[in-house]
Amino acid sequence: MELRWFRSKFSPAVHLYRDGQDQYGEQMPEYRGRTELLKDDITNGSVSLRIRNVRPSDDGQYVCFFFQSSISYEDAILELQVAGIPHPQHM
C-alpha cells in the first residue's frame, strides 16, 4: 500500500507512506519535520495529513493518492487556504 500527498503531478512528495512506514527520504525539503500522517482510522480508509508551522507558501492545491495494487487506486484533491493572523501593534 502507498499513500502519497503531493502538490502537483510531477513534484516530490509532501508526505509519503509506503509498506507501513513513513518515507521521509522522498519528501520535499520544505516539508521535512513539519508533516505527520494521522493513521488512527487507516483500517477504515480514513487518514489525515497534519502540517505544522504553516507558511504562506503552503497555500494551494494538494493531492492525496492511494495505491493498493496495480489495479486499485484512488485520489482526492483539496485546497488549502493560508490566512495570516495580524499581530497586535504595540504603542
JSON list of C-alpha atoms in Angstrom, two decimals:
[
{"chain": "A", "resi": 1, "resn": "MET", "atom": "CA", "xyz": [0.00, 0.00, 0.00]},
{"chain": "A", "resi": 2, "resn": "GLU", "atom": "CA", "xyz": [1.18, 3.52, -0.78]},
{"chain": "A", "resi": 3, "resn": "LEU", "atom": "CA", "xyz": [-0.30, 6.82, 0.32]},
{"chain": "A", "resi": 4, "resn": "ARG", "atom": "CA", "xyz": [1.26, 9.89, -1.25]},
{"chain": "A", "resi": 5, "resn": "TRP", "atom": "CA", "xyz": [0.45, 13.56, -0.64]},
{"chain": "A", "resi": 6, "resn": "PHE", "atom": "CA", "xyz": [1.85, 15.93, -3.25]},
{"chain": "A", "resi": 7, "resn": "ARG", "atom": "CA", "xyz": [1.38, 19.43, -4.66]},
{"chain": "A", "resi": 8, "resn": "SER", "atom": "CA", "xyz": [1.39, 18.65, -8.37]},
{"chain": "A", "resi": 9, "resn": "LYS", "atom": "CA", "xyz": [1.66, 15.56, -10.51]},
{"chain": "A", "resi": 10, "resn": "PHE", "atom": "CA", "xyz": [5.38, 15.86, -11.09]},
{"chain": "A", "resi": 11, "resn": "SER", "atom": "CA", "xyz": [6.52, 17.16, -7.69]},
{"chain": "A", "resi": 12, "resn": "PRO", "atom": "CA", "xyz": [8.22, 15.15, -4.96]},
{"chain": "A", "resi": 13, "resn": "ALA", "atom": "CA", "xyz": [6.01, 14.07, -2.07]},
{"chain": "A", "resi": 14, "resn": "VAL", "atom": "CA", "xyz": [4.77, 16.40, 0.64]},
{"chain": "A", "resi": 15, "resn": "HIS", "atom": "CA", "xyz": [4.42, 13.17, 2.65]},
{"chain": "A", "resi": 16, "resn": "LEU", "atom": "CA", "xyz": [4.84, 9.53, 1.60]},
{"chain": "A", "resi": 17, "resn": "TYR", "atom": "CA", "xyz": [3.68, 6.40, 3.46]},
{"chain": "A", "resi": 18, "resn": "ARG", "atom": "CA", "xyz": [4.64, 3.08, 1.89]},
{"chain": "A", "resi": 19, "resn": "ASP", "atom": "CA", "xyz": [4.68, -0.52, 3.14]},
{"chain": "A", "resi": 20, "resn": "GLY", "atom": "CA", "xyz": [3.58, 0.50, 6.63]},
{"chain": "A", "resi": 21, "resn": "GLN", "atom": "CA", "xyz": [6.19, 3.25, 7.14]},
{"chain": "A", "resi": 22, "resn": "ASP", "atom": "CA", "xyz": [6.63, 6.97, 6.55]},
{"chain": "A", "resi": 23, "resn": "GLN", "atom": "CA", "xyz": [9.22, 7.54, 3.81]},
{"chain": "A", "resi": 24, "resn": "TYR", "atom": "CA", "xyz": [10.87, 10.85, 4.67]},
{"chain": "A", "resi": 25, "resn": "GLY", "atom": "CA", "xyz": [13.76, 10.39, 2.20]},
{"chain": "A", "resi": 26, "resn": "GLU", "atom": "CA", "xyz": [11.47, 11.20, -0.74]},
{"chain": "A", "resi": 27, "resn": "GLN", "atom": "CA", "xyz": [9.87, 14.22, 0.93]},
{"chain": "A", "resi": 28, "resn": "MET", "atom": "CA", "xyz": [10.12, 17.78, -0.37]},
{"chain": "A", "resi": 29, "resn": "PRO", "atom": "CA", "xyz": [12.76, 19.58, 1.73]},
{"chain": "A", "resi": 30, "resn": "GLU", "atom": "CA", "xyz": [10.40, 22.44, 2.63]},
{"chain": "A", "resi": 31, "resn": "TYR", "atom": "CA", "xyz": [8.06, 19.97, 4.40]},
{"chain": "A", "resi": 32, "resn": "ARG", "atom": "CA", "xyz": [10.70, 18.00, 6.33]},
{"chain": "A", "resi": 33, "resn": "GLY", "atom": "CA", "xyz": [9.90, 17.89, 10.03]},
{"chain": "A", "resi": 34, "resn": "ARG", "atom": "CA", "xyz": [6.52, 19.60, 9.51]},
{"chain": "A", "resi": 35, "resn": "THR", "atom": "CA", "xyz": [4.21, 16.76, 8.41]},
{"chain": "A", "resi": 36, "resn": "GLU", "atom": "CA", "xyz": [2.56, 13.91, 10.24]},
{"chain": "A", "resi": 37, "resn": "LEU", "atom": "CA", "xyz": [0.23, 11.30, 8.80]},
{"chain": "A", "resi": 38, "resn": "LEU", "atom": "CA", "xyz": [-2.61, 10.59, 11.25]},
{"chain": "A", "resi": 39, "resn": "LYS", "atom": "CA", "xyz": [-3.40, 6.91, 10.73]},
{"chain": "A", "resi": 40, "resn": "ASP", "atom": "CA", "xyz": [-5.76, 6.07, 13.61]},
{"chain": "A", "resi": 41, "resn": "ASP", "atom": "CA", "xyz": [-8.57, 5.13, 11.19]},
{"chain": "A", "resi": 42, "resn": "ILE", "atom": "CA", "xyz": [-6.45, 3.77, 8.33]},
{"chain": "A", "resi": 43, "resn": "THR", "atom": "CA", "xyz": [-8.16, 0.36, 8.55]},
{"chain": "A", "resi": 44, "resn": "ASN", "atom": "CA", "xyz": [-11.46, 2.17, 7.88]},
{"chain": "A", "resi": 45, "resn": "GLY", "atom": "CA", "xyz": [-9.98, 4.02, 4.90]},
{"chain": "A", "resi": 46, "resn": "SER", "atom": "CA", "xyz": [-9.51, 7.36, 6.65]},
{"chain": "A", "resi": 47, "resn": "VAL", "atom": "CA", "xyz": [-6.25, 9.26, 7.12]},
{"chain": "A", "resi": 48, "resn": "SER", "atom": "CA", "xyz": [-5.33, 12.90, 7.63]},
{"chain": "A", "resi": 49, "resn": "LEU", "atom": "CA", "xyz": [-2.19, 14.88, 6.96]},
{"chain": "A", "resi": 50, "resn": "ARG", "atom": "CA", "xyz": [-1.13, 17.41, 9.60]},
{"chain": "A", "resi": 51, "resn": "ILE", "atom": "CA", "xyz": [1.16, 20.25, 8.50]},
{"chain": "A", "resi": 52, "resn": "ARG", "atom": "CA", "xyz": [2.80, 22.15, 11.34]},
{"chain": "A", "resi": 53, "resn": "ASN", "atom": "CA", "xyz": [4.19, 25.68, 11.25]},
{"chain": "A", "resi": 54, "resn": "VAL", "atom": "CA", "xyz": [2.07, 26.55, 8.23]},
{"chain": "A", "resi": 55, "resn": "ARG", "atom": "CA", "xyz": [3.66, 29.07, 5.86]},
{"chain": "A", "resi": 56, "resn": "PRO", "atom": "CA", "xyz": [2.19, 31.27, 3.13]},
{"chain": "A", "resi": 57, "resn": "SER", "atom": "CA", "xyz": [3.98, 29.05, 0.59]},
{"chain": "A", "resi": 58, "resn": "ASP", "atom": "CA", "xyz": [1.85, 26.09, 1.80]},
{"chain": "A", "resi": 59, "resn": "ASP", "atom": "CA", "xyz": [-1.22, 27.73, 0.25]},
{"chain": "A", "resi": 60, "resn": "GLY", "atom": "CA", "xyz": [-2.71, 25.89, -2.72]},
{"chain": "A", "resi": 61, "resn": "GLN", "atom": "CA", "xyz": [-3.77, 22.53, -4.04]},
{"chain": "A", "resi": 62, "resn": "TYR", "atom": "CA", "xyz": [-2.80, 19.17, -2.52]},
{"chain": "A", "resi": 63, "resn": "VAL", "atom": "CA", "xyz": [-3.49, 15.74, -3.95]},
{"chain": "A", "resi": 64, "resn": "CYS", "atom": "CA", "xyz": [-3.74, 12.56, -1.88]},
{"chain": "A", "resi": 65, "resn": "PHE", "atom": "CA", "xyz": [-3.07, 9.43, -3.94]},
{"chain": "A", "resi": 66, "resn": "PHE", "atom": "CA", "xyz": [-3.83, 5.98, -2.51]},
{"chain": "A", "resi": 67, "resn": "PHE", "atom": "CA", "xyz": [-2.37, 2.99, -4.34]},
{"chain": "A", "resi": 68, "resn": "GLN", "atom": "CA", "xyz": [-3.17, -0.56, -3.20]},
{"chain": "A", "resi": 69, "resn": "SER", "atom": "CA", "xyz": [-2.20, -2.71, -6.19]},
{"chain": "A", "resi": 70, "resn": "SER", "atom": "CA", "xyz": [-1.64, -2.38, -9.91]},
{"chain": "A", "resi": 71, "resn": "ILE", "atom": "CA", "xyz": [-5.41, -2.17, -10.44]},
{"chain": "A", "resi": 72, "resn": "SER", "atom": "CA", "xyz": [-6.61, -0.37, -7.32]},
{"chain": "A", "resi": 73, "resn": "TYR", "atom": "CA", "xyz": [-6.08, 3.32, -6.59]},
{"chain": "A", "resi": 74, "resn": "GLU", "atom": "CA", "xyz": [-7.98, 6.41, -5.50]},
{"chain": "A", "resi": 75, "resn": "ASP", "atom": "CA", "xyz": [-7.15, 10.07, -5.24]},
{"chain": "A", "resi": 76, "resn": "ALA", "atom": "CA", "xyz": [-8.57, 13.17, -3.61]},
{"chain": "A", "resi": 77, "resn": "ILE", "atom": "CA", "xyz": [-7.83, 16.84, -4.20]},
{"chain": "A", "resi": 78, "resn": "LEU", "atom": "CA", "xyz": [-8.07, 19.56, -1.60]},
{"chain": "A", "resi": 79, "resn": "GLU", "atom": "CA", "xyz": [-7.33, 23.27, -1.50]},
{"chain": "A", "resi": 80, "resn": "LEU", "atom": "CA", "xyz": [-5.51, 24.75, 1.48]},
{"chain": "A", "resi": 81, "resn": "GLN", "atom": "CA", "xyz": [-6.02, 28.47, 2.03]},
{"chain": "A", "resi": 82, "resn": "VAL", "atom": "CA", "xyz": [-3.48, 30.04, 4.34]},
{"chain": "A", "resi": 83, "resn": "ALA", "atom": "CA", "xyz": [-4.69, 33.19, 6.09]},
{"chain": "A", "resi": 84, "resn": "GLY", "atom": "CA", "xyz": [-2.50, 35.33, 8.28]},
{"chain": "A", "resi": 85, "resn": "ILE", "atom": "CA", "xyz": [-3.39, 36.49, 11.74]},
{"chain": "A", "resi": 86, "resn": "PRO", "atom": "CA", "xyz": [-2.22, 40.06, 12.28]},
{"chain": "A", "resi": 87, "resn": "HIS", "atom": "CA", "xyz": [0.00, 40.69, 15.27]},
{"chain": "A", "resi": 88, "resn": "PRO", "atom": "CA", "xyz": [-1.21, 43.42, 17.64]},
{"chain": "A", "resi": 89, "resn": "GLN", "atom": "CA", "xyz": [0.73, 46.64, 17.35]},
{"chain": "A", "resi": 90, "resn": "HIS", "atom": "CA", "xyz": [2.38, 47.91, 20.50]},
{"chain": "A", "resi": 91, "resn": "MET", "atom": "CA", "xyz": [2.47, 51.64, 21.07]}
]
